[in-house]
């Protein structure tokens, strides 16, 4: 009675602190609370009176720094850190950030969260001019641009370079004199400023990392902004005026920790509201509401409260899955041996169950969980998804670039229902999603990027344009997309 | 806004299979689902046509078997395995089970869950007769008794030996010809029999392990029973008639996985019922009910449902805590840097909160969580504990042998409330606990061991008698215990 | 132009110190100089004011103690240590010594160098009386005997037990009050007493270990003696008067380090004398003398000096072989890819070469080296062995228990010459060996055990008697043994 | 009776093969025989039908490839490899070679042995043009030059780039279509071509690596040559005509393995000749000649033969030193606890000893060994060095760039004798060295670089010019240098 749980992954979390004698250790704790944003590798670079020193490796943060001396070695009053999720299969230490660059005339460290959409073009152009890349990372591109800029100051060179890159990015840059944060013109990725009791400033991908280190929230970094933190405090500048807020809606739906706030909205609350709205949009009579742990528990409890149907623990996740190296053989798998998720037959047997999940990517996971519940004796399984169907690829950092992997791009809701074996299936509407999250910005979808649901990309697609058009045509031939 | 979460630990989980060509691999998956019962070490011994071979080491199962070849090496149609929680500080590989013994005339492997209460006496006596012990484990004592028994068959020797040991035990024994399970006369620890599709039999500490390997539940092993599984199927014998069921109530309250059933009662359901009963026994007006993750979530949702107060996610547990080696320094700890649990200020700020937890041991953890919630802005924090106060030590395998560590042995409920800084505090009654779990056996407390709550120990205390009396006197001088 | 070099292995080295605040660290350095006696595992047990604590593991000493903290943890003024060579294939940590035993009434640690020849009988008898063994090691047998002895003091129990075991042994025993060394009645294995500048006493398998820690040689332990070292100094007792010195001649020929002295004779000098004598017994005209590194270099230089023929470096050993995990495939091996030994064609090409080696076991290595030299262009290869033919098994600790593996037990010298492809072959005579080593004791072979050359075993063979007689008969049928 | 032995280190060994189905495995064995040239790190890059793949890490080759799968993963018919010795303290994996570069239009791997003397200038210039370096290695400089060259073919770009770099270098370059070797215009470092039985070509730093893989020597690469190996065989081109052979004489004296031939001269033979000549130039009456293991054994046996004085093993090296992590404390060191080298008191006590060593760098090691011998009882110790005094720094890859560390730059021979505590001290003359090695090229010193002995640098010093002149002046003020 167990099944694999899906993984929809995002790229990376970043954290930085300027002005605290235990900067690297604070980084460790901040990154630890961002570990859900990337498990492939981690690193920290500290600034010890102008001399940058770093440590990075493949693995979870606790593995990378399993020897305490690695943290103690990173002395200094400032540090930036990174946890990485790998999009491509290139699990080389060369791709683990922050990158540390030492030139004859300056030192810099860089960390990046997001995905550039003109990276291939920029990289090819730079290589033609003699540039040598050592990683597959977009981060290195920015470094080449900064070094080649003819502007007179580092800040000017950085600003010029930020204007050359397109897509989604939240950068942290550490120099001997300052910690710099920069956000793309659409603010796809969250980036928050906090302050410690001693006055030190902190930059972090999510506010949960501020909480963990005891920092007070100061403000969110806005699209097109650069934050410069140094011994004089922090200062905000803009490198472009051509901005429009488009926060990745999947941060609310799936990625971010429920205790984080994004643009002033608590993630758990947003999810619970989506669950409530889903109960209004797609009600059904049943004995219980269950959520798929862990990301759908908030939405499930919202659905339960709104509908008045009891909320039960019908699925249990093994908390020790993170690093399981040995897998069942094909034979054992067929025999029902699975490891991550269990259906609680003592709870669901003979019952009509509403199973709330946050999204459906390929459908294979949903199919397994429905099967799991039925094997455990559930009489009916009604699937309710607390977001709209994922129909379009994302080029801004979510690992769904390949549209062919999206079941909703190829099948109707009824076809999906049949595929996953549910007794009924409903998705939350686009409007329902936008209104449940409740942003109020003067921008499309009130400031949310909903592109994977609607195809309304907030930017030109640059390197991805051609492929995307081709794919789109093929899909439309088979199954014209309709919301 | 984070705090350490408590750890009340039990000793070990066991799993065995007889009659499947991938016995060791099934063991791996079965043990994986029992990992919550012990994280100090793990091991598996397989029976390859009469030749026993094993692998064991310190660490999580996934670390012990991180090289797949270690599993592949354990060929054979039968295997028993063990995950260990360490009571004493002796984290030596010598204590990791199963123990494998090779004599000139027989081979046996043993694994044990529980705690003997006449171990010191037995061990001293055996040593006086020349016995040499290589571990601190009770398991080794049984082996010495079996080898020294003058009975004619192995089964008779085992039965004689089981009658010599006192306390709580669930044993698994693997021989070239059979897999044997044995339960103490009170059935303190759960032990279930399951069957795979191919007919193979499985023995496991919890039914969740049966589910994970796709086995059907057959029956629970009863107090004083021996199960013999061999190529002819399974057979039940009794080694004593002097039995009385006294299942450890903490299995329902805290230890077992919510998807396990014990004596026919689902653990999640029992917890939810305790939460409901708690809402009846100790109601309070508030804005929300929150549970301490993960073991109290069921009780919290029960409380919420019964009271009609919304269930919210006010505390978030970092899912990556299991192995965090680096700790905050004292300075950082004072500054509010903690790692395991976060209070969600976006949810609790300004609200009256009912915080449901399953138990209070020393009170330090409860104090931290209350503080965490207040730091996050909670207006009031009302603590509700879904079990009675822990006042007495346990000698049957729960890690609360030292009564001085139990806050409820020394303080009244009102004193505890003050200590932990809650606005109100209530515990579930003994009757409420017994009735919520809902066993119906003709035995004290309907078949539950409630000794840590009531002092009613179901057995003489043997080696622990003297110390216990002394401690009790001292405590009674200070704070006479009353239920 | 490379070949594997032979390995004839002995069991273990032991080292102990009593009375120095850095006892464990001194042990580390002492054992390091004894690493050639065993590379499978290592361990140290220290005595910290009556509390014994140890660390042991598989691997080279530098691997077992690669974390300096493992040494620092072993505080205390006394310590014994062990490096292990495995005879049986049982590479389990359970067999790594010293063994540390903790009873309710005493603590002891034991380390052992040698091989008991009545171990099987003793073990079976002990198991019948209820004893449980956790290792395959002879060391554990002594512990069982000591614990079962009814004598009144530990020393009396030890003496009684030593009289029950037969064969070759040098034991080190550490108790809270003393360090005890014991040697078998034939003194097969060397054991020396040394003293540090601060007055502390040291016991070691070879005198090279005394040199390394800066200790002065005091005396050799004699057959049948027990040395007791405690805070009052050292004291010698005898546990038997039935003794006869029979030092293992292979210690001089192959095992011991050239800088060690055994029974007052320097090992390098003994080897050089064997080389000189060999030049007298088996002269031949040639262009150069070369030795097989490293153990035959002394004998080769002796041969060169005596014969007046230049000593050249015709074979080079790769100093980085110790831990080479990757081996050539069969195809590459045929192509001539080998890793440990190279013939220097620039030296041997076109020359008549005398190749001096210390012994021939199976002949395969000699064959490879001769081929190597011929492939490198040597015109003639004349093999000279600085010891007699190995015809009989050893039961006292050298890894040649299986007579079928000894080429000289089955072939004449001329047949061996043909097998290994040499142009001529000679062995040193038994008399030549004995006289070159130059002991002067009133015992067979002047105090040397020459059993593997002559079949004159100095003791009854106990457990090995029957097998040995059978084997002997079969061999005699085929090729009657003659010296 | 033990002392540390000196370490004079060189940079790196390289090995490549083109045209064999087990190219990576052959590389492993080739590099293994070159391990003495560098122990800091190792790596291999293989070419699998145009796709390059590599593995590299810090540590000995056997550690880097301790998992056989790392070799098996490197499929392909060609491979180049590298063992690294670190000059600077930068023990980062980023400096471990071969470097593998993947561009949008080509792939290359590079490995380098030697030291560029205009690297700082080149690097600064390249960085000013936007280049980003990821390592401290000279290898990366060549890659930048190749990528920035405007020549039309890769070969032309490589040739142009080779003309821009100055100093000592032997490069291996692997492309999808060819393996390329290149040697600097002075041929400071050895590089040989060999051929396997199947016709595949091999390039290696030393001929011992050819022997190990069963390859036949074809020819040495000459100064200014490029070797291109591809599926059509090998081809030689010159990238410059301005060449003059100046082989590093320290290769003969200390670095190379005795079984290697350089420029047709066997290294052991050269060393033995130096020992003979030393006996002629600096005779002394004594009881024995001993060599400092391992590099001085050849010279010592030459001295012994020429003088007629017996060659003895007075010093023994522990063969297990390579990786010893735990060091004696200061207290233990003073007490005489040392680990690498032992003096054999049984051999040297009461004797007049001639101790032959290959060179003296700082004098500290020589001082320790003399002391060691005297502590072991040697009556007199006469030190004979089989090369001239090291007075000048080396900029071509030997780790003696800092002249202040050279005792012979500051002290006269008599002063050095006093410093090291020898009874007499002599060095081999410059002429004696040149004539013993016996090259016959029409070039200064018959083709040898003797700069560290004579100050006659064969090239301008570029980046090092200024520092060198300053140092020289200071030294001359104190102790005018004379040959």
Coordinates of C-alpha atoms in Angstrom, one line a residue, chain C residues 1-2 20-22 25-26 28-29 32-37 39 60 62-63 65-68 71 196-198 208 211-215 257-261 266 268-269 272 276 294 297-298 301 305 309-314 316-329 331-332 334-347, chain D residues 1-2 20-22 25-26 28-29 32-37 39 60 62-63 65-68 71 196-198 208 211-215 257-261 266 268-269 272 276 294 297-298 301 305 309-314 316-329 331-332 334-347:
Chain C
X1 CA 58.6 -6.2 -17.8
X2 CA 56.8 -6.5 -14.5
X20 CA 53.9 6.6 29.7
X21 CA 51.3 9.3 29.5
X22 CA 51.2 9.0 25.7
X25 CA 50.4 7.2 20.6
X26 CA 53.6 5.3 21.3
X28 CA 50.7 3.7 17.2
X29 CA 54.3 4.3 16.2
X32 CA 53.6 1.2 12.5
X33 CA 57.0 -0.3 12.4
X34 CA 55.5 -3.7 12.7
X35 CA 53.0 -3.1 9.9
X36 CA 54.9 -5.6 7.6
X37 CA 53.8 -8.4 10.0
X39 CA 48.0 -5.5 7.0
X60 CA 46.3 -0.5 7.6
X62 CA 47.0 4.6 9.1
X63 CA 43.5 3.8 7.9
X65 CA 43.5 5.6 12.9
X66 CA 43.2 8.1 10.1
X67 CA 41.2 10.4 12.4
X68 CA 43.7 11.6 15.0
X71 CA 44.2 8.1 19.2
X196 CA 62.0 4.1 27.5
X197 CA 64.0 7.0 28.9
X198 CA 61.3 7.8 31.4
X208 CA 62.7 -2.4 15.3
X211 CA 64.1 1.6 18.1
X212 CA 61.2 3.5 16.6
X213 CA 59.9 4.7 20.0
X214 CA 63.4 5.4 21.3
X215 CA 63.4 2.4 23.7
X257 CA 62.7 -6.3 9.3
X258 CA 66.4 -6.2 8.5
X259 CA 67.0 -3.7 11.3
X260 CA 65.6 -6.0 13.9
X261 CA 67.7 -8.3 16.1
X266 CA 70.8 -8.8 13.4
X268 CA 70.3 -8.0 7.8
X269 CA 73.6 -9.6 8.9
X272 CA 74.0 -11.2 4.2
X276 CA 77.8 -15.2 1.3
X294 CA 62.9 -6.0 -0.7
X297 CA 68.5 -7.5 -1.1
X298 CA 70.7 -8.3 1.9
X301 CA 74.7 -8.1 -1.6
X305 CA 80.6 -9.4 -2.1
X309 CA 80.5 -10.1 -9.0
X310 CA 79.0 -6.6 -9.2
X311 CA 75.7 -6.0 -7.4
X312 CA 73.2 -4.3 -9.6
X313 CA 69.6 -3.1 -9.4
X314 CA 68.1 -5.3 -12.0
X316 CA 62.7 -2.3 -9.2
X317 CA 59.7 -2.5 -7.0
X318 CA 56.9 0.1 -7.2
X319 CA 56.8 1.6 -3.8
X320 CA 53.1 2.5 -4.2
X321 CA 51.7 -1.0 -4.4
X322 CA 50.4 -1.5 -0.9
X323 CA 46.8 -0.6 -1.8
X324 CA 46.1 -1.2 -5.5
X325 CA 42.5 -2.0 -6.0
X326 CA 42.3 -2.1 -9.7
X327 CA 43.9 -5.1 -11.4
X328 CA 44.8 -5.7 -15.1
X329 CA 42.1 -7.7 -17.0
X331 CA 43.7 -9.6 -21.7
X332 CA 46.0 -6.9 -20.4
X334 CA 48.7 -11.4 -21.3
X335 CA 49.8 -8.3 -23.0
X336 CA 52.4 -7.8 -20.3
X337 CA 50.7 -5.3 -18.0
X338 CA 51.8 -5.9 -14.5
X339 CA 52.2 -3.6 -11.6
X340 CA 54.5 -4.5 -8.7
X341 CA 57.9 -5.4 -10.1
X342 CA 59.9 -4.2 -13.1
X343 CA 63.0 -5.6 -14.7
X344 CA 65.5 -2.9 -15.7
X345 CA 66.4 -3.7 -19.3
X346 CA 68.9 -1.0 -19.4
X347 CA 70.8 -3.0 -16.8
Chain D
X1 CA 67.0 5.6 15.5
X2 CA 64.7 7.0 12.9
X20 CA 43.4 0.5 -27.5
X21 CA 40.0 -0.7 -26.3
X22 CA 41.1 -0.5 -22.7
X25 CA 42.8 0.9 -17.8
X26 CA 46.2 1.1 -19.5
X28 CA 45.8 3.6 -14.8
X29 CA 48.7 1.2 -14.9
X32 CA 50.7 4.0 -11.3
X33 CA 54.3 3.5 -12.4
X34 CA 54.6 7.4 -12.5
X35 CA 53.1 7.8 -9.0
X36 CA 56.5 8.8 -7.7
X37 CA 56.3 12.0 -9.8
X39 CA 51.0 12.2 -5.1
X60 CA 46.9 8.8 -4.7
X62 CA 44.6 4.1 -6.0
X63 CA 42.4 6.4 -3.9
X65 CA 40.1 5.2 -8.6
X66 CA 39.4 3.0 -5.6
X67 CA 36.0 2.2 -7.1
X68 CA 36.7 0.1 -10.2
X71 CA 37.6 3.2 -14.6
X196 CA 51.9 -1.6 -27.9
X197 CA 51.7 -5.0 -29.5
X198 CA 48.4 -4.1 -31.1
X208 CA 59.2 2.8 -16.9
X211 CA 57.6 -1.1 -19.7
X212 CA 54.7 -1.5 -17.3
X213 CA 52.1 -1.6 -20.0
X214 CA 54.2 -3.8 -22.2
X215 CA 55.0 -1.1 -24.8
X257 CA 62.7 5.7 -11.4
X258 CA 66.0 3.7 -11.7
X259 CA 64.5 1.5 -14.4
X260 CA 63.7 4.4 -16.7
X261 CA 66.0 5.5 -19.6
X266 CA 69.5 4.2 -17.8
X268 CA 70.3 3.4 -12.3
X269 CA 73.4 3.1 -14.4
X272 CA 75.9 4.0 -10.1
X276 CA 81.9 5.4 -8.8
X294 CA 65.7 4.7 -1.9
X297 CA 71.1 3.1 -3.2
X298 CA 72.5 2.9 -6.8
X301 CA 76.6 0.5 -4.5
X305 CA 82.3 -1.3 -5.8
X309 CA 84.5 -1.1 0.8
X310 CA 81.5 -3.4 1.7
X311 CA 78.0 -2.2 0.8
X312 CA 75.7 -2.6 3.9
X313 CA 72.1 -1.9 4.8
X314 CA 72.7 0.6 7.5
X316 CA 66.0 1.0 6.6
X317 CA 63.0 2.8 5.2
X318 CA 59.5 1.9 6.5
X319 CA 57.6 0.9 3.3
X320 CA 54.3 1.9 4.9
X321 CA 55.0 5.6 5.2
X322 CA 53.2 7.0 2.2
X323 CA 50.0 7.9 4.0
X324 CA 50.7 8.3 7.7
X325 CA 48.3 10.9 9.1
X326 CA 49.2 10.8 12.8
X327 CA 52.5 12.4 13.8
X328 CA 54.6 12.2 16.9
X329 CA 53.9 15.1 19.4
X331 CA 57.5 15.6 23.3
X332 CA 57.6 12.2 21.6
X334 CA 62.4 14.8 21.3
X335 CA 62.2 11.3 22.9
X336 CA 63.4 9.9 19.6
X337 CA 60.1 8.7 18.2
X338 CA 60.3 9.0 14.4
X339 CA 58.7 7.0 11.7
X340 CA 60.2 6.9 8.2
X341 CA 63.8 5.9 8.5
X342 CA 65.7 3.6 10.9
X343 CA 69.4 3.2 11.4
X344 CA 70.4 -0.4 11.9
X345 CA 72.5 -0.4 15.1
X346 CA 73.3 -4.1 14.6
X347 CA 75.1 -3.1 11.4

